[in-house]
Short mmCIF file of N, CA and C in Angstrom, two decimals:
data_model
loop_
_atom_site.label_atom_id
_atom_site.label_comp_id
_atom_site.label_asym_id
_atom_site.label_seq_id
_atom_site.Cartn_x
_atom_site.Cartn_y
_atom_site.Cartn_z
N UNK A 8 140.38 100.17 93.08
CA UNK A 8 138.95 100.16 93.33
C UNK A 8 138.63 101.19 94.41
N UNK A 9 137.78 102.10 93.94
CA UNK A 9 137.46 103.20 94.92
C UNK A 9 136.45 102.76 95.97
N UNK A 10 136.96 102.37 97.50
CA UNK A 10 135.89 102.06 98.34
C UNK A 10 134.90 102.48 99.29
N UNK A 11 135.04 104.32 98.65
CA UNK A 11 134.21 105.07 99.36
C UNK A 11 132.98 104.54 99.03
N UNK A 12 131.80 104.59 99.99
CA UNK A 12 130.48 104.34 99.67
C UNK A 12 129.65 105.08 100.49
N UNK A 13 129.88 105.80 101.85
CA UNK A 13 129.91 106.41 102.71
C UNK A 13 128.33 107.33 102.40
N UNK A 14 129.14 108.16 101.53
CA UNK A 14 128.56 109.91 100.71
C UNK A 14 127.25 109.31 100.04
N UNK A 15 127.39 108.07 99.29
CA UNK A 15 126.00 107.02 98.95
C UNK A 15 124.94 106.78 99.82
N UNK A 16 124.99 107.13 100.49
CA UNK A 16 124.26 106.53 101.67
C UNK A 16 122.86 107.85 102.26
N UNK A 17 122.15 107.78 102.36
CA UNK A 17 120.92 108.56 102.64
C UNK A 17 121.84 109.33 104.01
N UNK A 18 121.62 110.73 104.22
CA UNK A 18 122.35 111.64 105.32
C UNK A 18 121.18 112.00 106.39
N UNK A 19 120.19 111.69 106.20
CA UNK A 19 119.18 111.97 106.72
C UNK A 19 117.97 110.99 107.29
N UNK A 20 118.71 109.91 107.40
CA UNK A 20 118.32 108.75 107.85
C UNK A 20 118.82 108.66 109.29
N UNK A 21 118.10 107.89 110.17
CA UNK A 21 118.53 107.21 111.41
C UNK A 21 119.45 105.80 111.55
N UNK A 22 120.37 106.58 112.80
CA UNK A 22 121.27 105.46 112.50
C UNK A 22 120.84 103.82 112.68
N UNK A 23 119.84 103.98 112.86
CA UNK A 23 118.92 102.65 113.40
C UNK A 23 118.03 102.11 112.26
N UNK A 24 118.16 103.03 111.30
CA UNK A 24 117.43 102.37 110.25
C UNK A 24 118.23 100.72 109.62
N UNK A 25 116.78 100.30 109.50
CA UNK A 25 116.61 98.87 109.35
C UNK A 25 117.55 98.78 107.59
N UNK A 26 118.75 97.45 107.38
CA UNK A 26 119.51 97.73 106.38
C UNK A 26 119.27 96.28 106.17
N UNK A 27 118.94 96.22 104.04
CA UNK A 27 118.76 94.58 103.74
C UNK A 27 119.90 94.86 102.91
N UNK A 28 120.35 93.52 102.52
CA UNK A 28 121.58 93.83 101.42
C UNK A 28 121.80 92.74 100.95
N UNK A 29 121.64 92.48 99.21
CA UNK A 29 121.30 91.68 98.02
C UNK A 29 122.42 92.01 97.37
N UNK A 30 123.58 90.72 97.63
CA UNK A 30 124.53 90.82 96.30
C UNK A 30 124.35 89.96 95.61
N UNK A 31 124.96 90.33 95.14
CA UNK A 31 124.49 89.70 93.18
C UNK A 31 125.66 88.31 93.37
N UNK A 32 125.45 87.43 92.19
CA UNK A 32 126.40 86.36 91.99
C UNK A 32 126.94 87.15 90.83
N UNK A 33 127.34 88.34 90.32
CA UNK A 33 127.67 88.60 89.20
C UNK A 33 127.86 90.20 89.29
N UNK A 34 128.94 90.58 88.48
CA UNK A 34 128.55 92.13 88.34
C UNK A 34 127.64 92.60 87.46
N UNK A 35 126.86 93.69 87.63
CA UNK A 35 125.44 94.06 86.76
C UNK A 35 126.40 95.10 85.21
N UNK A 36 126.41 94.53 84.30
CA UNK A 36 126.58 96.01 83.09
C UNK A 36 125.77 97.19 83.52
N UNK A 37 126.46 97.98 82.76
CA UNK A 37 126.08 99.54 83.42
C UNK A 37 124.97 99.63 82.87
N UNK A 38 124.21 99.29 81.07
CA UNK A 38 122.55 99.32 81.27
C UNK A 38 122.10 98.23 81.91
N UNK A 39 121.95 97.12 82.53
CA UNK A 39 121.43 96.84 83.71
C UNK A 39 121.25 97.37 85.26
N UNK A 40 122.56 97.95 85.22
CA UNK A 40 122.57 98.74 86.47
C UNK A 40 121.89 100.36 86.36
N UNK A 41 121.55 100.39 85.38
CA UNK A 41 120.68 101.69 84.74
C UNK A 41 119.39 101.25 85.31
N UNK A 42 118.88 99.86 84.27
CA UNK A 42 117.38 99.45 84.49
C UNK A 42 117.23 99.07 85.80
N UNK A 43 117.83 98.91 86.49
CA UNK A 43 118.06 98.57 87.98
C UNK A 43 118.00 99.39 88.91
N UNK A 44 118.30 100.56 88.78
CA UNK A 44 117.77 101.85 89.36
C UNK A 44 116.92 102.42 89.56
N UNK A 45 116.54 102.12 88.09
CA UNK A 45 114.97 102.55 87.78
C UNK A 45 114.45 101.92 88.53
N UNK A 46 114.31 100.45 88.81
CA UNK A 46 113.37 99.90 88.80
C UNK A 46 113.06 99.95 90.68
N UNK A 47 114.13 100.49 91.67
CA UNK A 47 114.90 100.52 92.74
C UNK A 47 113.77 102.07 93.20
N UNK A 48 114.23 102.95 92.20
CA UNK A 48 113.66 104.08 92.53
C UNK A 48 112.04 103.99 92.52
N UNK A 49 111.92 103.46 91.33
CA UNK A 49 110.49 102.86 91.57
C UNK A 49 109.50 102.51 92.76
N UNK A 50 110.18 101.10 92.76
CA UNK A 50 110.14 100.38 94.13
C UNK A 50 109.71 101.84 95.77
N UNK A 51 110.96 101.97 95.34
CA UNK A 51 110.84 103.06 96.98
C UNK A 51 109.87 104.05 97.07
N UNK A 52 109.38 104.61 95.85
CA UNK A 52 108.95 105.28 95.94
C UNK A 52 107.23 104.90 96.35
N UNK A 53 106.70 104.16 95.73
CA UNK A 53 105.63 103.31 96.13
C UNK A 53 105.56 102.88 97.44
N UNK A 54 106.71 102.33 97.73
CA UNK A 54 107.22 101.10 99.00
C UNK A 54 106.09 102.16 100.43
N UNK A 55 105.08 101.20 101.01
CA UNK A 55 104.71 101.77 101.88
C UNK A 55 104.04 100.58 102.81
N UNK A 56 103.57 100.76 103.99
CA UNK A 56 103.13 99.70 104.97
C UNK A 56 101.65 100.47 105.58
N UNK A 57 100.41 99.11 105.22
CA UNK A 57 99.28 99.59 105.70
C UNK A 57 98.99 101.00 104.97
N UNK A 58 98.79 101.49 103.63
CA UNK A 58 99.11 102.45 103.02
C UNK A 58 100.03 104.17 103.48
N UNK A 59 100.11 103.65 104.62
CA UNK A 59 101.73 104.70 104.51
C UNK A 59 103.14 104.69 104.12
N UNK A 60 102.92 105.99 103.59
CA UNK A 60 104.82 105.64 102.30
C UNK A 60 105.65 105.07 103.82
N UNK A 61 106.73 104.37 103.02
CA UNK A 61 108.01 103.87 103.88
C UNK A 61 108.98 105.53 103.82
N UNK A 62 109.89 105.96 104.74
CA UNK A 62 111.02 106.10 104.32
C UNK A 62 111.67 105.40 104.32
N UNK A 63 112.19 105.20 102.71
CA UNK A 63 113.24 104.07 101.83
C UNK A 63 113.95 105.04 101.09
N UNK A 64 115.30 103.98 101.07
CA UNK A 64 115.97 104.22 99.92
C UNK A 64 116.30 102.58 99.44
N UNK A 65 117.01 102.45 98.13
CA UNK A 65 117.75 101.90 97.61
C UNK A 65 118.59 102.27 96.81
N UNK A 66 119.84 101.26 96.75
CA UNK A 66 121.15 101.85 95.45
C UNK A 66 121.84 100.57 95.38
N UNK A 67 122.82 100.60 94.49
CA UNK A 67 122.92 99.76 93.48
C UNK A 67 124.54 99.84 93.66
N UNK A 68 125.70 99.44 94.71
CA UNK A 68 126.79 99.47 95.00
C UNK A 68 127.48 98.90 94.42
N UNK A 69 128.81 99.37 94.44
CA UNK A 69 129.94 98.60 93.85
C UNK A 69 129.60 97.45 92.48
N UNK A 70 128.31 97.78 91.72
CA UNK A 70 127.88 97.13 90.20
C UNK A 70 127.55 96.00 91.29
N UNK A 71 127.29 95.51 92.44
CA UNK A 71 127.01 94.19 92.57
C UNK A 71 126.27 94.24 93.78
N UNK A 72 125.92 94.96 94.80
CA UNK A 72 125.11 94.87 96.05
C UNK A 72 123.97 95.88 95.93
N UNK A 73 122.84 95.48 95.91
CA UNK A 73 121.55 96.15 95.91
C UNK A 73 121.14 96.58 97.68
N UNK A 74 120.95 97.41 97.85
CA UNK A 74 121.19 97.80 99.27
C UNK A 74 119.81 98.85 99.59
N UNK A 75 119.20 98.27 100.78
CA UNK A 75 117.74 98.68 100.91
C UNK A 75 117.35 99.38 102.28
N UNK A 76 117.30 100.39 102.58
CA UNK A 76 117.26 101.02 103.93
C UNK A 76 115.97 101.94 104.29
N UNK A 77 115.20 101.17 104.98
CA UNK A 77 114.09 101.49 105.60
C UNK A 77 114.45 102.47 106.95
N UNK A 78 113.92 103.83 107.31
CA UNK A 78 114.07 104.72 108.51
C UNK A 78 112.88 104.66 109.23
N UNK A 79 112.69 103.80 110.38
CA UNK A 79 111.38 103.23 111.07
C UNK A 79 111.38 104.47 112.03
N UNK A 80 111.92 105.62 112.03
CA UNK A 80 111.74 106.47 112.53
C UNK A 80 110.19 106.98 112.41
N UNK A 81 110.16 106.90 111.15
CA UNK A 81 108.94 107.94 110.39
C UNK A 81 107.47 106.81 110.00
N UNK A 82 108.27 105.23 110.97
CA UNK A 82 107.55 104.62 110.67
C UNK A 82 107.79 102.96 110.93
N UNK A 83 107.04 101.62 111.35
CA UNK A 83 107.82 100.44 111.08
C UNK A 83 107.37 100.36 109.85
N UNK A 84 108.48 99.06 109.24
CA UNK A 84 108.15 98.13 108.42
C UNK A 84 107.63 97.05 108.55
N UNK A 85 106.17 97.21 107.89
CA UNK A 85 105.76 95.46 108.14
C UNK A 85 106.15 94.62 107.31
N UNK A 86 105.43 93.09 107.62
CA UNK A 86 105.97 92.01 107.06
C UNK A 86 105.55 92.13 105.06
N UNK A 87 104.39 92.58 105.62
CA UNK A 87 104.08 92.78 104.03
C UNK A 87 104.81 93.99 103.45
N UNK A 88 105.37 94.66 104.03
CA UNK A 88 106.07 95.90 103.19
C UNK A 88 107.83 94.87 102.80
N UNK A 89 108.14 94.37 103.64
CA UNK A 89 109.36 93.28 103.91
C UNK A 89 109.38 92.35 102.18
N UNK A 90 107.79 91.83 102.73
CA UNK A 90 107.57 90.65 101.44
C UNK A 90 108.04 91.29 100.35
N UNK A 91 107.34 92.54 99.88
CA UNK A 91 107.31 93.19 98.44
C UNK A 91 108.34 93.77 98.33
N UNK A 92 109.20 94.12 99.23
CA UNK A 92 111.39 94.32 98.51
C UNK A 92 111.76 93.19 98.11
N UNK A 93 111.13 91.86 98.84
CA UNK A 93 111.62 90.48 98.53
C UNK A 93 111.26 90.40 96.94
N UNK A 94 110.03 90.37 97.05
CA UNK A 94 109.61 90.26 95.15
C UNK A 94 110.21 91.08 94.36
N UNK A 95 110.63 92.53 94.51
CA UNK A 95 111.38 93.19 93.66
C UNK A 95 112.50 92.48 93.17
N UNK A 96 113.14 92.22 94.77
CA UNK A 96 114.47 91.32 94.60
C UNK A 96 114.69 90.23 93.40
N UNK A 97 113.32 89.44 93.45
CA UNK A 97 112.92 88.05 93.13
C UNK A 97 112.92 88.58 91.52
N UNK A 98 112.12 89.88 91.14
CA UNK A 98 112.02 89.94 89.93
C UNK A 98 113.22 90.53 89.29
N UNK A 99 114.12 91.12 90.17
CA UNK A 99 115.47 91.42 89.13
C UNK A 99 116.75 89.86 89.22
N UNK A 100 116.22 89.42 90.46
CA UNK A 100 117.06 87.92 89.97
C UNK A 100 116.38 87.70 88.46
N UNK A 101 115.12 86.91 88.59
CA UNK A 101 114.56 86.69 87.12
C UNK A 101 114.96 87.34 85.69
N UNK A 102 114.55 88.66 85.49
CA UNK A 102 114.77 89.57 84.71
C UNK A 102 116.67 89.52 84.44
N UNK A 103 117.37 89.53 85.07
CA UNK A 103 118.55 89.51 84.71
C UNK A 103 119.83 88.38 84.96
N UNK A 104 118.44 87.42 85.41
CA UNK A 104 119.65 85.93 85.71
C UNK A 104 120.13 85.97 86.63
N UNK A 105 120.26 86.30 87.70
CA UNK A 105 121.04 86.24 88.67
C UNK A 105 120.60 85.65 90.47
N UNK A 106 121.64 85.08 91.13
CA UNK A 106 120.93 84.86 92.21
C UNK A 106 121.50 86.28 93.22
N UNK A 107 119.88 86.79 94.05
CA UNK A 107 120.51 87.59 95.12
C UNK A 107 120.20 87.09 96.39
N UNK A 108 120.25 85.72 96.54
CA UNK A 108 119.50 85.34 97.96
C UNK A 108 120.72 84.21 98.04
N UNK A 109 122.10 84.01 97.44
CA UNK A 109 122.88 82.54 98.06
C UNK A 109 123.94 83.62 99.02
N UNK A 110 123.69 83.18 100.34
CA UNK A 110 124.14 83.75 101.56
C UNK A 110 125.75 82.88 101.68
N UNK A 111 125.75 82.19 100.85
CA UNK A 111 127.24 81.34 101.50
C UNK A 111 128.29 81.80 100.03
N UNK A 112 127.87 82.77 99.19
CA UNK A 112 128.80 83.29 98.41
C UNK A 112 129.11 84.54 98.65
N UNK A 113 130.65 84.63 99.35
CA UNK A 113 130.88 85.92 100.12
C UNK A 113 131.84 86.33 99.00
N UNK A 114 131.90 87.86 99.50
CA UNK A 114 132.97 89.10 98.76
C UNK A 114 133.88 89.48 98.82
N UNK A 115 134.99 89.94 98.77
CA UNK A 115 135.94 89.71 99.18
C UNK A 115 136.73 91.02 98.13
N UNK A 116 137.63 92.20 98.86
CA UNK A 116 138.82 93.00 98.12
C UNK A 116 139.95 91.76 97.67
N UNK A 117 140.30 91.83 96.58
CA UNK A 117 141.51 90.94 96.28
C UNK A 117 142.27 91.56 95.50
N UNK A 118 143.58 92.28 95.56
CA UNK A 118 144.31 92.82 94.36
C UNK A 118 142.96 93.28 94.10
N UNK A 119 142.14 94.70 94.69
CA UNK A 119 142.01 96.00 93.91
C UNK A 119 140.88 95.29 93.64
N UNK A 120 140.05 94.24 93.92
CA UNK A 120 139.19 93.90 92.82
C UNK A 120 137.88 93.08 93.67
N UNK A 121 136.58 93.02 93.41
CA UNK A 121 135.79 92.28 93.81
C UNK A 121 135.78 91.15 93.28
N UNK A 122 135.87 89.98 94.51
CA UNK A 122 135.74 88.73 93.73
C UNK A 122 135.06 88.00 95.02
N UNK A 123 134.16 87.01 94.71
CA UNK A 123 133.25 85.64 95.39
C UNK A 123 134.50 84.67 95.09
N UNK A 124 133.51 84.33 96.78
CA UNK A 124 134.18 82.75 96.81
C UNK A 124 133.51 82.45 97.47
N UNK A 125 132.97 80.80 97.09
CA UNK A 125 131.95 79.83 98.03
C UNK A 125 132.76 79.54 99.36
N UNK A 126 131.76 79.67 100.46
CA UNK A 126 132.09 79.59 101.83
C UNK A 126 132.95 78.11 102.02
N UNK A 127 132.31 77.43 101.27
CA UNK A 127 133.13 75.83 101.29
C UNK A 127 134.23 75.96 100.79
N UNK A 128 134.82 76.98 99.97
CA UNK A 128 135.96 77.19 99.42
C UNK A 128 136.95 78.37 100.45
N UNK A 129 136.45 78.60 101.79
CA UNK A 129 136.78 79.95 102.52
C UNK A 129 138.11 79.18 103.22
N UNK A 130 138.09 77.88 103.78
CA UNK A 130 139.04 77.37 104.53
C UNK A 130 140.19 77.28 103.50
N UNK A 131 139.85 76.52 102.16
CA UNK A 131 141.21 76.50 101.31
C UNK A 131 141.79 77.68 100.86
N UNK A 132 140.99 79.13 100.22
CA UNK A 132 141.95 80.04 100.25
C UNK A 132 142.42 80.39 101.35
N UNK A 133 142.24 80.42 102.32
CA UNK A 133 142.87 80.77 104.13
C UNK A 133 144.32 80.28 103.93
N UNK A 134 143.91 78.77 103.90
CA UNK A 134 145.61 77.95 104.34
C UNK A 134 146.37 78.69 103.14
N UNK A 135 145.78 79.01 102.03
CA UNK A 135 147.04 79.25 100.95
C UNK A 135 146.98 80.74 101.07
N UNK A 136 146.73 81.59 101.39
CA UNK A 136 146.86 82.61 101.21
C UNK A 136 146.05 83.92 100.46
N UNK A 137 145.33 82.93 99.90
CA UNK A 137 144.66 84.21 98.69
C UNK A 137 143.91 85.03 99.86
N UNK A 138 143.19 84.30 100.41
CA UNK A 138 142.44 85.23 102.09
C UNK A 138 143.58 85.12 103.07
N UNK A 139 143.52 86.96 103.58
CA UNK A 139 144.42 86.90 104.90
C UNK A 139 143.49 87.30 105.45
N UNK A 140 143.76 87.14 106.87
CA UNK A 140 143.44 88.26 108.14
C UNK A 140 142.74 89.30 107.92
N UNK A 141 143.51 90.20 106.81
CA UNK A 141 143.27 91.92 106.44
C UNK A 141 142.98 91.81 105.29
N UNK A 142 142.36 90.53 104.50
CA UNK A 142 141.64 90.89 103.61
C UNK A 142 140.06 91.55 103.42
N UNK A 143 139.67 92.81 102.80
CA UNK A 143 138.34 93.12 103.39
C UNK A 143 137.11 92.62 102.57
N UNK A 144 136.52 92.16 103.16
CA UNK A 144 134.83 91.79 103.58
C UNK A 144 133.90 91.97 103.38
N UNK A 145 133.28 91.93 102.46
CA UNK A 145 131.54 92.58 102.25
C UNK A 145 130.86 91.87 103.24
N UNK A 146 130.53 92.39 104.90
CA UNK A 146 129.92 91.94 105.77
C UNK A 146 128.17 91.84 105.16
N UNK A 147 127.92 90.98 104.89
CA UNK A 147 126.57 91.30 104.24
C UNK A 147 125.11 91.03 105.38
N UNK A 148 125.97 90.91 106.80
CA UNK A 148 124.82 90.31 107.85
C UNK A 148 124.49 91.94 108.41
N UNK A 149 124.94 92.49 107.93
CA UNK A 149 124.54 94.15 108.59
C UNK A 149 123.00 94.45 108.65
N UNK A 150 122.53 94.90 109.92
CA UNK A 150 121.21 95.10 109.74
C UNK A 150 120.84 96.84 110.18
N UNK A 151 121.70 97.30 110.05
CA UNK A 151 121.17 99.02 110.09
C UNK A 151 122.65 99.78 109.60
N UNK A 152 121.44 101.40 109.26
CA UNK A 152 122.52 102.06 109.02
C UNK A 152 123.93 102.35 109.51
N UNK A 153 123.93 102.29 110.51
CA UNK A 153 125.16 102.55 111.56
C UNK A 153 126.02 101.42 111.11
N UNK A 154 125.65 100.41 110.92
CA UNK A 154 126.50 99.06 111.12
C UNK A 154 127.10 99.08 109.22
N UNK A 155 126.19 99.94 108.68
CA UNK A 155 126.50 99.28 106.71
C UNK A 155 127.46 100.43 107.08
N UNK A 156 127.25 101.85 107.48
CA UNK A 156 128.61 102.42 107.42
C UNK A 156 130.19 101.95 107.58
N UNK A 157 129.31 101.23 109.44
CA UNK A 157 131.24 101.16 110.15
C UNK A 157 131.30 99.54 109.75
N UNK A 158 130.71 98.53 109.10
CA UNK A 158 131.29 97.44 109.33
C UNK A 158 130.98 96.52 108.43
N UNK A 159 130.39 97.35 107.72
CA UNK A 159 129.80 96.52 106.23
C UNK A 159 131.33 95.92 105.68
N UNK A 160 132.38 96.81 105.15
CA UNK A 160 133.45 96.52 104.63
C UNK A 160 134.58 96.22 105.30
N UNK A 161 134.74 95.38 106.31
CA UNK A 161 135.89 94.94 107.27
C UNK A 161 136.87 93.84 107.14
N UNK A 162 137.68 94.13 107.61
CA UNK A 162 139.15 93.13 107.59
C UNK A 162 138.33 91.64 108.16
N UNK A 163 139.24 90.45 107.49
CA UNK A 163 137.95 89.00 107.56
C UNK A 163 138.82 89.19 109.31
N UNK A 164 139.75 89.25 109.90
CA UNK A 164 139.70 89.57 110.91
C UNK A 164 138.80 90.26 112.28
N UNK A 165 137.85 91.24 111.69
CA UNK A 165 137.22 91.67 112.03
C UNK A 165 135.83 91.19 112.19
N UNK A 166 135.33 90.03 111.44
CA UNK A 166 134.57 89.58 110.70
C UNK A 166 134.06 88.21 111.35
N UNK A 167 133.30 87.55 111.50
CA UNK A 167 132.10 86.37 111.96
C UNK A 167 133.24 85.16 111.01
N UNK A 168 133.68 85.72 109.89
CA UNK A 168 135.13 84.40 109.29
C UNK A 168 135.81 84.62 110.44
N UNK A 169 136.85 85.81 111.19
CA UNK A 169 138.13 85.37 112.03
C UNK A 169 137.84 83.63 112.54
N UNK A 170 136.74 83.37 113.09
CA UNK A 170 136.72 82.22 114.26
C UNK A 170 137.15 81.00 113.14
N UNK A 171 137.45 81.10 111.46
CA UNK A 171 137.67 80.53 110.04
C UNK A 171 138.98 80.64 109.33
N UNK A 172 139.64 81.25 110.07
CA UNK A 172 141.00 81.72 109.25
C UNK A 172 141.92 80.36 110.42
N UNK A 173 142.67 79.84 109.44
CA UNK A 173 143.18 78.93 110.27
C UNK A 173 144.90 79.83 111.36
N UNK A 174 144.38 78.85 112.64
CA UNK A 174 145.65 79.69 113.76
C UNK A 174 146.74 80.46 113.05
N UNK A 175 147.55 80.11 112.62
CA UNK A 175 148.50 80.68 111.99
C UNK A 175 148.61 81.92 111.29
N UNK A 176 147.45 82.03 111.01
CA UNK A 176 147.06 83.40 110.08
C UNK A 176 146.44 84.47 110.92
N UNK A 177 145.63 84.18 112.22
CA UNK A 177 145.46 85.14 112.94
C UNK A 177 145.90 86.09 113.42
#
């Protein structure tokens, strides 16, 4: 699994720009993740607060994290500009079945591969092994650019889990 995502990422943004991030309970097929783009590019392009455009982006990561980055440089985001990424959100859950708002189904590299696991289920893979230490992380609490670069994808060591990995494994 190739985990560059880096080069994806707007180059011309502030590192302070404001970062939302919607994973999927599912991976998207590639024409969903088509219509999903569209509908992303769309979105941004409209996306504005008190009728001034936002600088936005969105993209569509690893087939499963919808990833939304506002540059309050050129501008804030208000609550109502906030609301209406939410409804986008709301309408591609709808439109394609999926939930992007359950915060306690985390991500996880496993053997090469993206896979969820319910947070209630985080202590039992720990003791057995399927989660180590240096397994990496879709940190999904990231709230700016700087942070989706360096810490979006980190060892659960690194991670708000370490204080979750039982002693032994630390």
């Amino acid at each position: 699994m190739n985990l560059n995502y880096s080069h994806l990422l707007p180059q011309d943004f502030d590192a302070s720009s404001r970062v939302w991030i919607y994973q999927s309970n599912r991976m998207f097929s590639i024409p969903e993740a088509l219509e999903i783009e569209e509908m992303l590019n769309e979105f941004v392009s409209g996306w504005n607060t008190h009728g001034k455009a936002n600088k936005g982006y969105a993209n569509l990561l690893f087939g499963q994290f919808i990833v939304l980055i506002a540059d309050e440089t050129a501008g804030n985001v208000s609550g109502c500009s906030t609301d209406s990424s939410v409804r986008v959100m709301k309408e591609i859950e709808k439109r394609f079945s999926v939930n992007l708002f359950d915060r306690q189904l985390l991500a996880f590299v496993v053997k090469d591969k993206l896979q969820l696991l319910p947070l209630p289920q985080f202590a039992y893979a720990a003791s057995n092994g399927f989660i180590t230490a240096d397994t990496l992380y879709f940190n999904n609490t990231v709230t700016t650019l700087d942070a989706l670069k360096n810490n979006w994808l980190v060892a659960v060591k690194n991670s708000w889990l370490a204080a979750r990995l039982p002693k032994a494994t630390v």
